[in-house]
mmCIF file of N, CA and C in Angstrom:
data_model
loop_
_atom_site.group_PDB
_atom_site.id
_atom_site.type_symbol
_atom_site.label_atom_id
_atom_site.label_comp_id
_atom_site.label_asym_id
_atom_site.label_seq_id
_atom_site.Cartn_x
_atom_site.Cartn_y
_atom_site.Cartn_z
ATOM 1 N N MET A 3 -82.014 -11.028 73.573
ATOM 2 C CA MET A 3 -82.876 -10.426 73.952
ATOM 3 C C MET A 3 -84.024 -10.793 73.006
ATOM 4 N N ALA A 4 -83.829 -10.924 71.771
ATOM 5 C CA ALA A 4 -85.006 -10.688 70.786
ATOM 6 C C ALA A 4 -85.424 -12.360 70.934
ATOM 7 N N SER A 5 -84.590 -13.760 71.294
ATOM 8 C CA SER A 5 -84.899 -14.690 71.458
ATOM 9 C C SER A 5 -85.788 -14.965 72.590
ATOM 10 N N GLU A 6 -85.455 -14.286 73.874
ATOM 11 C CA GLU A 6 -86.227 -14.344 75.002
ATOM 12 C C GLU A 6 -87.485 -13.704 74.849
ATOM 13 N N ARG A 7 -87.700 -12.907 74.060
ATOM 14 C CA ARG A 7 -89.093 -11.958 73.987
ATOM 15 C C ARG A 7 -89.299 -11.753 72.673
ATOM 16 N N ARG A 8 -89.939 -12.889 71.994
ATOM 17 C CA ARG A 8 -90.270 -13.180 70.524
ATOM 18 C C ARG A 8 -91.373 -12.350 70.219
ATOM 19 N N GLN A 9 -92.071 -11.835 71.406
ATOM 20 C CA GLN A 9 -93.272 -10.860 71.071
ATOM 21 C C GLN A 9 -92.908 -9.573 70.764
ATOM 22 N N PHE A 10 -91.707 -9.206 70.947
ATOM 23 C CA PHE A 10 -91.314 -7.781 70.980
ATOM 24 C C PHE A 10 -90.678 -7.268 69.509
ATOM 25 N N GLY A 11 -91.014 -5.992 69.230
ATOM 26 C CA GLY A 11 -90.399 -5.498 67.963
ATOM 27 C C GLY A 11 -89.344 -4.954 68.222
ATOM 28 N N TYR A 12 -88.372 -4.476 67.325
ATOM 29 C CA TYR A 12 -87.248 -3.580 67.612
ATOM 30 C C TYR A 12 -87.500 -2.445 68.073
ATOM 31 N N ARG A 13 -88.658 -1.952 68.201
ATOM 32 C CA ARG A 13 -88.607 -0.436 68.947
ATOM 33 C C ARG A 13 -88.706 -0.859 70.385
ATOM 34 N N ARG A 14 -89.530 -1.887 70.710
ATOM 35 C CA ARG A 14 -89.604 -2.081 72.263
ATOM 36 C C ARG A 14 -88.129 -2.754 72.546
ATOM 37 N N LEU A 15 -87.553 -3.602 71.993
ATOM 38 C CA LEU A 15 -85.984 -4.039 72.423
ATOM 39 C C LEU A 15 -85.264 -2.873 72.426
ATOM 40 N N HIS A 16 -85.450 -1.844 71.577
ATOM 41 C CA HIS A 16 -84.493 -0.550 71.864
ATOM 42 C C HIS A 16 -84.609 0.017 73.184
ATOM 43 N N ILE A 17 -85.888 0.033 73.609
ATOM 44 C CA ILE A 17 -86.257 0.858 75.060
ATOM 45 C C ILE A 17 -85.698 -0.262 76.010
ATOM 46 N N LEU A 18 -85.610 -1.672 75.812
ATOM 47 C CA LEU A 18 -85.094 -2.217 76.941
ATOM 48 C C LEU A 18 -83.821 -2.297 77.115
ATOM 49 N N LEU A 19 -82.928 -2.284 75.921
ATOM 50 C CA LEU A 19 -81.762 -2.228 75.799
ATOM 51 C C LEU A 19 -81.116 -0.804 76.080
ATOM 52 N N LYS A 20 -81.762 0.176 75.938
ATOM 53 C CA LYS A 20 -81.608 1.658 76.837
ATOM 54 C C LYS A 20 -81.872 1.740 77.976
ATOM 55 N N ARG A 21 -82.813 0.934 78.812
ATOM 56 C CA ARG A 21 -82.972 0.866 80.158
ATOM 57 C C ARG A 21 -81.470 0.144 80.517
ATOM 58 N N GLU A 22 -81.123 -1.060 80.152
ATOM 59 C CA GLU A 22 -80.150 -1.888 80.552
ATOM 60 C C GLU A 22 -78.763 -0.977 80.592
ATOM 61 N N GLY A 23 -78.767 0.024 79.834
ATOM 62 C CA GLY A 23 -77.335 0.928 79.722
ATOM 63 C C GLY A 23 -76.831 0.762 78.285
ATOM 64 N N VAL A 24 -77.379 0.104 77.228
ATOM 65 C CA VAL A 24 -76.416 -0.430 76.224
ATOM 66 C C VAL A 24 -77.131 0.911 75.172
ATOM 67 N N ALA A 25 -76.073 1.786 74.865
ATOM 68 C CA ALA A 25 -76.771 2.689 73.711
ATOM 69 C C ALA A 25 -76.233 2.466 72.256
ATOM 70 N N VAL A 26 -77.538 1.865 71.896
ATOM 71 C CA VAL A 26 -77.963 1.497 70.331
ATOM 72 C C VAL A 26 -78.525 2.338 69.623
ATOM 73 N N ASP A 27 -78.230 2.810 68.390
ATOM 74 C CA ASP A 27 -79.150 3.715 67.799
ATOM 75 C C ASP A 27 -80.237 2.963 66.891
ATOM 76 N N TRP A 28 -81.447 3.438 67.057
ATOM 77 C CA TRP A 28 -82.502 2.596 66.498
ATOM 78 C C TRP A 28 -82.687 2.065 65.066
ATOM 79 N N LYS A 29 -81.726 2.952 64.467
ATOM 80 C CA LYS A 29 -81.725 2.717 62.800
ATOM 81 C C LYS A 29 -80.674 1.329 62.877
ATOM 82 N N LYS A 30 -79.720 1.322 63.470
ATOM 83 C CA LYS A 30 -78.760 0.114 63.369
ATOM 84 C C LYS A 30 -79.319 -1.033 64.007
ATOM 85 N N LEU A 31 -80.192 -0.936 65.269
ATOM 86 C CA LEU A 31 -81.179 -2.147 65.768
ATOM 87 C C LEU A 31 -82.111 -2.732 64.772
ATOM 88 N N TYR A 32 -82.578 -1.647 63.832
ATOM 89 C CA TYR A 32 -83.477 -2.161 63.152
ATOM 90 C C TYR A 32 -83.035 -2.694 61.796
ATOM 91 N N ARG A 33 -81.674 -2.406 61.302
ATOM 92 C CA ARG A 33 -81.099 -3.009 60.436
ATOM 93 C C ARG A 33 -80.495 -4.471 60.994
ATOM 94 N N LEU A 34 -80.187 -4.622 62.164
ATOM 95 C CA LEU A 34 -79.850 -6.055 62.422
ATOM 96 C C LEU A 34 -81.094 -6.921 62.578
ATOM 97 N N TYR A 35 -82.218 -6.394 63.135
ATOM 98 C CA TYR A 35 -83.203 -7.139 63.395
ATOM 99 C C TYR A 35 -83.822 -7.542 62.154
ATOM 100 N N LYS A 36 -83.628 -6.978 60.990
ATOM 101 C CA LYS A 36 -84.072 -7.169 59.725
ATOM 102 C C LYS A 36 -82.996 -8.410 58.983
ATOM 103 N N GLU A 37 -81.874 -8.009 59.406
ATOM 104 C CA GLU A 37 -80.721 -8.902 58.678
ATOM 105 C C GLU A 37 -80.745 -10.401 59.514
ATOM 106 N N GLU A 38 -81.361 -10.421 60.713
ATOM 107 C CA GLU A 38 -81.673 -11.694 61.284
ATOM 108 C C GLU A 38 -82.970 -12.111 61.098
ATOM 109 N N ARG A 39 -83.684 -11.527 60.219
ATOM 110 C CA ARG A 39 -85.042 -11.813 59.700
ATOM 111 C C ARG A 39 -85.947 -12.479 60.813
ATOM 112 N N LEU A 40 -85.962 -11.244 61.889
ATOM 113 C CA LEU A 40 -86.822 -11.298 63.279
ATOM 114 C C LEU A 40 -88.243 -10.662 62.735
ATOM 115 N N THR A 41 -89.386 -11.102 63.178
ATOM 116 C CA THR A 41 -90.492 -10.364 63.002
ATOM 117 C C THR A 41 -91.531 -10.784 64.140
ATOM 118 N N VAL A 42 -92.223 -9.754 64.150
ATOM 119 C CA VAL A 42 -93.173 -10.235 65.307
ATOM 120 C C VAL A 42 -94.420 -10.573 64.437
ATOM 121 N N ARG A 43 -95.464 -11.503 65.107
ATOM 122 C CA ARG A 43 -96.392 -12.092 64.445
ATOM 123 C C ARG A 43 -97.509 -11.192 64.010
ATOM 124 N N LYS A 44 -97.884 -10.835 62.950
ATOM 125 C CA LYS A 44 -98.898 -10.166 62.763
ATOM 126 C C LYS A 44 -100.579 -10.553 63.400
ATOM 127 N N ARG A 45 -101.317 -9.655 64.048
ATOM 128 C CA ARG A 45 -102.530 -10.209 64.553
ATOM 129 C C ARG A 45 -103.412 -10.467 63.146
ATOM 130 N N GLY A 46 -104.268 -11.390 63.528
ATOM 131 C CA GLY A 46 -105.328 -11.732 62.766
ATOM 132 C C GLY A 46 -106.218 -10.475 62.039
ATOM 133 N N GLY A 47 -106.867 -10.528 60.886
ATOM 134 C CA GLY A 47 -107.770 -9.437 60.900
ATOM 135 C C GLY A 47 -108.909 -9.532 61.285
ATOM 136 N N ARG A 48 -110.045 -8.753 60.925
ATOM 137 C CA ARG A 48 -111.212 -8.655 61.241
ATOM 138 C C ARG A 48 -111.912 -9.961 60.731
ATOM 139 N N GLU A 49 -112.965 -10.586 61.499
ATOM 140 C CA GLU A 49 -113.537 -11.706 61.351
ATOM 141 C C GLU A 49 -114.854 -11.468 60.092
ATOM 142 N N ARG A 50 -114.820 -11.919 59.098
ATOM 143 C CA ARG A 50 -115.866 -11.526 58.202
ATOM 144 C C ARG A 50 -117.111 -12.382 57.956
ATOM 145 N N ALA A 51 -118.008 -12.155 57.648
ATOM 146 C CA ALA A 51 -119.306 -12.954 57.544
ATOM 147 C C ALA A 51 -118.828 -13.983 56.457
ATOM 148 N N ILE A 52 -119.667 -15.259 56.809
ATOM 149 C CA ILE A 52 -119.396 -16.601 56.037
ATOM 150 C C ILE A 52 -120.696 -16.555 55.142
ATOM 151 N N GLY A 53 -120.368 -17.120 53.853
ATOM 152 C CA GLY A 53 -121.389 -17.154 53.037
ATOM 153 C C GLY A 53 -121.295 -16.214 51.854
ATOM 154 N N THR A 54 -121.947 -16.592 50.878
ATOM 155 C CA THR A 54 -121.841 -15.694 49.598
ATOM 156 C C THR A 54 -122.893 -14.603 49.707
ATOM 157 N N TRP A 55 -122.525 -13.607 49.114
ATOM 158 C CA TRP A 55 -123.248 -12.388 49.312
ATOM 159 C C TRP A 55 -124.020 -12.068 47.753
ATOM 160 N N ALA A 56 -125.439 -11.942 48.292
ATOM 161 C CA ALA A 56 -126.397 -11.974 47.099
ATOM 162 C C ALA A 56 -126.768 -10.599 46.854
ATOM 163 N N PRO A 57 -127.034 -9.882 45.720
ATOM 164 C CA PRO A 57 -127.720 -8.633 45.752
ATOM 165 C C PRO A 57 -129.191 -8.817 45.973
ATOM 166 N N MET A 58 -129.518 -7.710 46.627
ATOM 167 C CA MET A 58 -131.230 -7.504 47.169
ATOM 168 C C MET A 58 -131.851 -7.403 45.885
ATOM 169 N N ALA A 59 -133.029 -8.055 45.915
ATOM 170 C CA ALA A 59 -133.821 -8.205 44.857
ATOM 171 C C ALA A 59 -134.647 -6.870 44.595
ATOM 172 N N ILE A 60 -134.838 -6.382 43.006
ATOM 173 C CA ILE A 60 -135.453 -5.261 43.031
ATOM 174 C C ILE A 60 -136.846 -5.210 43.202
ATOM 175 N N PRO A 61 -137.636 -4.403 44.002
ATOM 176 C CA PRO A 61 -139.158 -4.574 44.382
ATOM 177 C C PRO A 61 -139.557 -4.673 42.807
ATOM 178 N N GLN A 62 -140.977 -4.943 42.732
ATOM 179 C CA GLN A 62 -141.721 -5.362 41.626
ATOM 180 C C GLN A 62 -143.158 -4.593 41.752
ATOM 181 N N SER A 63 -143.195 -4.170 42.941
ATOM 182 C CA SER A 63 -144.536 -3.512 43.047
ATOM 183 C C SER A 63 -144.409 -2.496 44.448
ATOM 184 N N ALA A 64 -145.222 -1.661 44.656
ATOM 185 C CA ALA A 64 -145.235 -1.110 45.735
ATOM 186 C C ALA A 64 -145.576 -1.762 47.130
ATOM 187 N N ASN A 65 -145.245 -1.227 48.097
ATOM 188 C CA ASN A 65 -145.219 -1.848 49.425
ATOM 189 C C ASN A 65 -144.305 -3.123 49.595
ATOM 190 N N GLN A 66 -143.287 -3.327 48.675
ATOM 191 C CA GLN A 66 -142.927 -4.902 48.729
ATOM 192 C C GLN A 66 -141.538 -4.485 49.810
ATOM 193 N N ARG A 67 -141.004 -3.268 49.472
ATOM 194 C CA ARG A 67 -139.881 -3.196 50.287
ATOM 195 C C ARG A 67 -139.402 -1.392 50.885
ATOM 196 N N TRP A 68 -139.831 -1.361 52.254
ATOM 197 C CA TRP A 68 -139.390 0.195 52.748
ATOM 198 C C TRP A 68 -138.145 0.165 53.107
ATOM 199 N N SER A 69 -137.457 1.482 53.041
ATOM 200 C CA SER A 69 -136.396 1.713 53.839
ATOM 201 C C SER A 69 -136.299 2.825 54.433
ATOM 202 N N LEU A 70 -135.635 2.653 55.901
ATOM 203 C CA LEU A 70 -135.700 3.664 56.832
ATOM 204 C C LEU A 70 -134.554 3.964 57.078
ATOM 205 N N ASP A 71 -134.151 5.477 57.197
ATOM 206 C CA ASP A 71 -133.007 6.030 57.419
ATOM 207 C C ASP A 71 -133.197 6.996 58.249
ATOM 208 N N PHE A 72 -132.090 7.370 59.283
ATOM 209 C CA PHE A 72 -132.101 8.229 60.176
ATOM 210 C C PHE A 72 -130.912 9.296 59.691
ATOM 211 N N ALA A 73 -131.303 10.657 59.777
ATOM 212 C CA ALA A 73 -130.076 11.776 59.597
ATOM 213 C C ALA A 73 -130.444 12.617 60.870
ATOM 214 N N HIS A 74 -129.065 13.463 61.136
ATOM 215 C CA HIS A 74 -129.193 14.260 61.964
ATOM 216 C C HIS A 74 -128.318 15.454 61.521
ATOM 217 N N ASP A 75 -128.638 16.878 62.094
ATOM 218 C CA ASP A 75 -128.077 17.876 61.937
ATOM 219 C C ASP A 75 -128.290 19.044 63.073
ATOM 220 N N THR A 76 -127.701 19.877 62.926
ATOM 221 C CA THR A 76 -127.458 20.945 64.051
ATOM 222 C C THR A 76 -128.012 22.435 63.698
ATOM 223 N N LEU A 77 -129.052 23.028 64.707
ATOM 224 C CA LEU A 77 -129.624 24.260 64.378
ATOM 225 C C LEU A 77 -128.687 25.339 64.623
ATOM 226 N N ALA A 78 -128.517 26.488 64.081
ATOM 227 C CA ALA A 78 -127.887 27.286 64.344
ATOM 228 C C ALA A 78 -127.304 27.687 65.647
ATOM 229 N N ASP A 79 -128.128 27.587 66.604
ATOM 230 C CA ASP A 79 -128.141 27.941 68.194
ATOM 231 C C ASP A 79 -127.249 26.690 68.895
ATOM 232 N N GLY A 80 -127.193 25.617 68.146
ATOM 233 C CA GLY A 80 -126.213 24.590 68.665
ATOM 234 C C GLY A 80 -127.116 23.146 69.069
ATOM 235 N N ARG A 81 -128.298 23.313 68.948
ATOM 236 C CA ARG A 81 -129.612 22.430 69.282
ATOM 237 C C ARG A 81 -129.445 21.271 67.932
ATOM 238 N N ARG A 82 -129.289 20.173 68.822
ATOM 239 C CA ARG A 82 -129.462 18.820 67.377
ATOM 240 C C ARG A 82 -130.874 18.374 67.299
ATOM 241 N N PHE A 83 -131.234 17.912 66.179
ATOM 242 C CA PHE A 83 -132.258 17.267 65.656
ATOM 243 C C PHE A 83 -132.194 16.004 65.063
ATOM 244 N N ARG A 84 -133.134 15.338 64.805
ATOM 245 C CA ARG A 84 -132.901 13.867 64.003
ATOM 246 C C ARG A 84 -134.106 13.893 62.886
ATOM 247 N N ILE A 85 -133.914 13.181 61.895
ATOM 248 C CA ILE A 85 -134.859 13.089 60.920
ATOM 249 C C ILE A 85 -134.791 11.625 60.342
ATOM 250 N N LEU A 86 -136.406 11.020 60.597
ATOM 251 C CA LEU A 86 -136.479 9.823 60.107
ATOM 252 C C LEU A 86 -137.289 9.538 58.770
ATOM 253 N N CYS A 87 -136.544 8.970 57.797
ATOM 254 C CA CYS A 87 -137.233 8.982 56.413
ATOM 255 C C CYS A 87 -137.760 7.627 56.153
ATOM 256 N N VAL A 88 -138.748 7.496 55.723
ATOM 257 C CA VAL A 88 -139.158 6.187 55.236
ATOM 258 C C VAL A 88 -139.826 6.239 53.878
ATOM 259 N N ILE A 89 -139.095 5.384 53.189
ATOM 260 C CA ILE A 89 -139.113 5.643 51.510
ATOM 261 C C ILE A 89 -139.792 4.258 51.216
ATOM 262 N N ASP A 90 -140.530 4.321 50.158
ATOM 263 C CA ASP A 90 -141.029 2.924 49.288
ATOM 264 C C ASP A 90 -139.962 2.815 48.003
ATOM 265 N N ASP A 91 -139.075 1.686 48.189
ATOM 266 C CA ASP A 91 -138.051 1.489 47.264
ATOM 267 C C ASP A 91 -138.511 1.234 45.764
ATOM 268 N N PHE A 92 -139.914 1.079 45.642
ATOM 269 C CA PHE A 92 -140.549 0.705 44.142
ATOM 270 C C PHE A 92 -140.610 2.160 43.669
ATOM 271 N N SER A 93 -141.399 2.838 43.984
ATOM 272 C CA SER A 93 -142.117 4.128 43.756
ATOM 273 C C SER A 93 -141.139 5.002 44.004
ATOM 274 N N ARG A 94 -140.303 4.977 44.909
ATOM 275 C CA ARG A 94 -139.451 6.245 45.631
ATOM 276 C C ARG A 94 -140.110 7.377 46.250
ATOM 277 N N GLU A 95 -141.316 6.892 46.494
ATOM 278 C CA GLU A 95 -142.088 7.893 47.621
ATOM 279 C C GLU A 95 -141.676 8.044 48.917
ATOM 280 N N CYS A 96 -141.404 9.192 49.267
ATOM 281 C CA CYS A 96 -141.209 9.430 50.789
ATOM 282 C C CYS A 96 -142.440 9.325 51.295
ATOM 283 N N LEU A 97 -142.647 8.006 52.173
ATOM 284 C CA LEU A 97 -143.901 7.731 52.941
ATOM 285 C C LEU A 97 -144.122 8.626 54.082
ATOM 286 N N THR A 98 -143.026 9.003 54.848
ATOM 287 C CA THR A 98 -143.140 10.025 55.849
ATOM 288 C C THR A 98 -141.551 10.265 56.156
ATOM 289 N N THR A 99 -141.802 11.690 56.925
ATOM 290 C CA THR A 99 -140.332 12.291 57.311
ATOM 291 C C THR A 99 -141.065 12.908 58.709
ATOM 292 N N ILE A 100 -140.121 12.212 59.703
ATOM 293 C CA ILE A 100 -140.524 12.791 61.008
ATOM 294 C C ILE A 100 -139.185 13.401 61.759
ATOM 295 N N VAL A 101 -139.550 14.467 61.930
ATOM 296 C CA VAL A 101 -138.103 15.449 62.663
ATOM 297 C C VAL A 101 -138.671 15.656 64.106
ATOM 298 N N ASP A 102 -137.629 15.681 64.896
ATOM 299 C CA ASP A 102 -137.960 15.563 66.521
ATOM 300 C C ASP A 102 -136.254 15.796 67.377
ATOM 301 N N ASN A 103 -136.145 16.146 68.296
ATOM 302 C CA ASN A 103 -134.903 16.191 68.849
ATOM 303 C C ASN A 103 -134.436 14.901 69.038
ATOM 304 N N ALA A 104 -135.366 13.844 69.367
ATOM 305 C CA ALA A 104 -134.825 12.546 69.829
ATOM 306 C C ALA A 104 -136.146 11.715 69.266
ATOM 307 N N ILE A 105 -135.866 10.800 68.875
ATOM 308 C CA ILE A 105 -136.955 9.694 67.940
ATOM 309 C C ILE A 105 -136.668 8.314 68.731
ATOM 310 N N SER A 106 -137.886 7.829 69.635
ATOM 311 C CA SER A 106 -137.546 6.434 70.249
ATOM 312 C C SER A 106 -137.964 5.354 69.295
ATOM 313 N N GLY A 107 -137.709 4.264 70.026
ATOM 314 C CA GLY A 107 -138.327 2.982 68.867
ATOM 315 C C GLY A 107 -139.661 2.937 68.929
ATOM 316 N N GLU A 108 -140.336 3.153 70.056
ATOM 317 C CA GLU A 108 -141.747 3.191 70.297
ATOM 318 C C GLU A 108 -142.400 4.193 69.489
ATOM 319 N N ARG A 109 -141.975 5.372 69.326
ATOM 320 C CA ARG A 109 -142.384 6.550 68.374
ATOM 321 C C ARG A 109 -142.570 5.867 66.602
ATOM 322 N N VAL A 110 -141.158 5.290 66.415
ATOM 323 C CA VAL A 110 -140.779 4.692 65.002
ATOM 324 C C VAL A 110 -141.973 3.554 64.720
ATOM 325 N N ALA A 111 -142.317 2.764 65.695
ATOM 326 C CA ALA A 111 -143.241 1.695 65.798
ATOM 327 C C ALA A 111 -144.632 2.034 65.428
ATOM 328 N N ARG A 112 -144.999 3.322 66.327
ATOM 329 C CA ARG A 112 -146.363 3.967 66.087
ATOM 330 C C ARG A 112 -146.349 4.645 64.573
ATOM 331 N N GLU A 113 -145.276 5.406 64.166
ATOM 332 C CA GLU A 113 -145.333 5.910 62.907
ATOM 333 C C GLU A 113 -145.500 4.827 61.815
ATOM 334 N N LEU A 114 -144.767 3.690 61.932
ATOM 335 C CA LEU A 114 -144.918 2.733 60.828
ATOM 336 C C LEU A 114 -146.325 2.022 60.823
ATOM 337 N N ASP A 115 -146.711 1.854 61.982
ATOM 338 C CA ASP A 115 -148.203 1.488 62.094
ATOM 339 C C ASP A 115 -149.191 2.219 61.345
ATOM 340 N N ALA A 116 -148.912 3.920 61.430
ATOM 341 C CA ALA A 116 -149.935 4.826 60.867
ATOM 342 C C ALA A 116 -149.630 4.772 59.329
ATOM 343 N N ILE A 117 -148.403 4.768 59.222
ATOM 344 C CA ILE A 117 -148.306 4.459 57.462
ATOM 345 C C ILE A 117 -149.115 3.177 57.038
ATOM 346 N N ALA A 118 -148.896 2.087 57.587
ATOM 347 C CA ALA A 118 -149.103 1.001 57.177
ATOM 348 C C ALA A 118 -150.947 0.587 56.987
ATOM 349 N N GLU A 119 -151.518 1.586 58.112
ATOM 350 C CA GLU A 119 -152.940 1.926 58.117
ATOM 351 C C GLU A 119 -153.415 2.412 56.682
ATOM 352 N N ARG A 120 -152.545 3.433 56.258
ATOM 353 C CA ARG A 120 -152.919 4.187 54.973
ATOM 354 C C ARG A 120 -152.543 3.405 53.606
ATOM 355 N N SER A 121 -151.196 2.720 53.851
ATOM 356 C CA SER A 121 -150.989 2.344 52.427
ATOM 357 C C SER A 121 -150.897 0.714 52.701
ATOM 358 N N GLY A 122 -150.844 0.056 53.453
ATOM 359 C CA GLY A 122 -150.678 -1.546 53.867
ATOM 360 C C GLY A 122 -149.469 -1.754 54.333
ATOM 361 N N TYR A 123 -149.004 -2.977 54.806
ATOM 362 C CA TYR A 123 -147.931 -3.290 55.342
ATOM 363 C C TYR A 123 -146.713 -3.828 54.524
ATOM 364 N N PRO A 124 -145.431 -3.443 54.455
ATOM 365 C CA PRO A 124 -144.564 -4.068 53.463
ATOM 366 C C PRO A 124 -144.253 -5.424 53.862
ATOM 367 N N CYS A 125 -143.797 -6.189 52.678
ATOM 368 C CA CYS A 125 -143.062 -7.402 52.582
ATOM 369 C C CYS A 125 -141.832 -7.381 53.524
ATOM 370 N N MET A 126 -140.953 -6.377 53.342
ATOM 371 C CA MET A 126 -139.690 -6.140 54.050
ATOM 372 C C MET A 126 -139.313 -4.766 54.150
ATOM 373 N N VAL A 127 -138.678 -4.556 55.498
ATOM 374 C CA VAL A 127 -138.005 -3.559 55.652
ATOM 375 C C VAL A 127 -136.789 -3.278 55.787
ATOM 376 N N VAL A 128 -135.898 -2.450 55.144
ATOM 377 C CA VAL A 128 -134.484 -2.590 55.247
ATOM 378 C C VAL A 128 -134.088 -1.270 55.991
ATOM 379 N N SER A 129 -132.932 -1.247 56.528
ATOM 380 C CA SER A 129 -132.375 -0.195 57.336
ATOM 381 C C SER A 129 -130.825 -0.462 57.465
ATOM 382 N N ASP A 130 -130.173 0.630 57.765
ATOM 383 C CA ASP A 130 -128.539 0.277 58.338
ATOM 384 C C ASP A 130 -129.139 -0.106 59.685
ATOM 385 N N ASN A 131 -127.907 -0.767 60.550
ATOM 386 C CA ASN A 131 -127.984 -1.082 61.857
ATOM 387 C C ASN A 131 -127.940 -0.175 62.696
ATOM 388 N N GLY A 132 -128.723 0.696 62.559
ATOM 389 C CA GLY A 132 -128.652 1.960 63.709
ATOM 390 C C GLY A 132 -129.087 1.564 64.874
ATOM 391 N N SER A 133 -128.690 2.056 66.109
ATOM 392 C CA SER A 133 -129.119 1.563 67.419
ATOM 393 C C SER A 133 -130.559 2.187 67.695
ATOM 394 N N GLU A 134 -131.056 2.922 66.821
ATOM 395 C CA GLU A 134 -132.652 3.371 67.217
ATOM 396 C C GLU A 134 -133.464 2.377 66.721
ATOM 397 N N LEU A 135 -133.331 1.288 65.925
ATOM 398 C CA LEU A 135 -133.952 0.235 65.464
ATOM 399 C C LEU A 135 -133.617 -1.073 66.271
ATOM 400 N N THR A 136 -133.219 -0.930 67.427
ATOM 401 C CA THR A 136 -132.903 -2.168 68.024
ATOM 402 C C THR A 136 -133.707 -2.385 69.376
ATOM 403 N N SER A 137 -134.813 -1.330 69.367
ATOM 404 C CA SER A 137 -135.567 -1.391 70.527
ATOM 405 C C SER A 137 -136.824 -2.613 70.748
ATOM 406 N N ASN A 138 -137.013 -2.925 71.689
ATOM 407 C CA ASN A 138 -138.084 -3.977 71.741
ATOM 408 C C ASN A 138 -139.233 -3.633 70.731
ATOM 409 N N ALA A 139 -140.002 -2.344 70.888
ATOM 410 C CA ALA A 139 -140.788 -2.053 70.164
ATOM 411 C C ALA A 139 -140.566 -2.224 68.441
ATOM 412 N N ILE A 140 -139.582 -2.020 68.198
ATOM 413 C CA ILE A 140 -139.360 -2.273 66.599
ATOM 414 C C ILE A 140 -139.225 -3.932 66.213
ATOM 415 N N LEU A 141 -138.382 -4.329 67.104
ATOM 416 C CA LEU A 141 -138.311 -5.868 67.000
ATOM 417 C C LEU A 141 -139.552 -6.560 66.849
ATOM 418 N N LYS A 142 -140.507 -6.158 67.824
ATOM 419 C CA LYS A 142 -142.113 -6.606 67.968
ATOM 420 C C LYS A 142 -142.509 -6.262 66.360
ATOM 421 N N TRP A 143 -142.358 -4.902 65.936
ATOM 422 C CA TRP A 143 -143.207 -4.576 64.877
ATOM 423 C C TRP A 143 -142.761 -5.437 63.704
#
């Protein structure tokens, strides 16, 4: 049976044998399975990015790199809220903190424009790949 169904492991073979009326202890079946050096082919792992990893350069002046990050929490009555923090990585200054029930991509773009009017546009914006930052407004910004 194992040669007919090579993709089955000892557990599935045990179920098939039980259905056919053959009473075999699963421990004995496992021992026989190992003695015959039968194995199920392992699946491949997760595909990783190709290329060399380079560390991110340390900013040398203000407005060289901003970091965006979302945080969320729940109030005592169960309502949820989100917080957007925009930080200048050189000066470690928090440029803005926006708190709301829901923060859309358009709102993030408006807030980034408001910050840029005050202190200038950054050379680079860094964030984790959150779903909030994939809207058309953010991609255009």
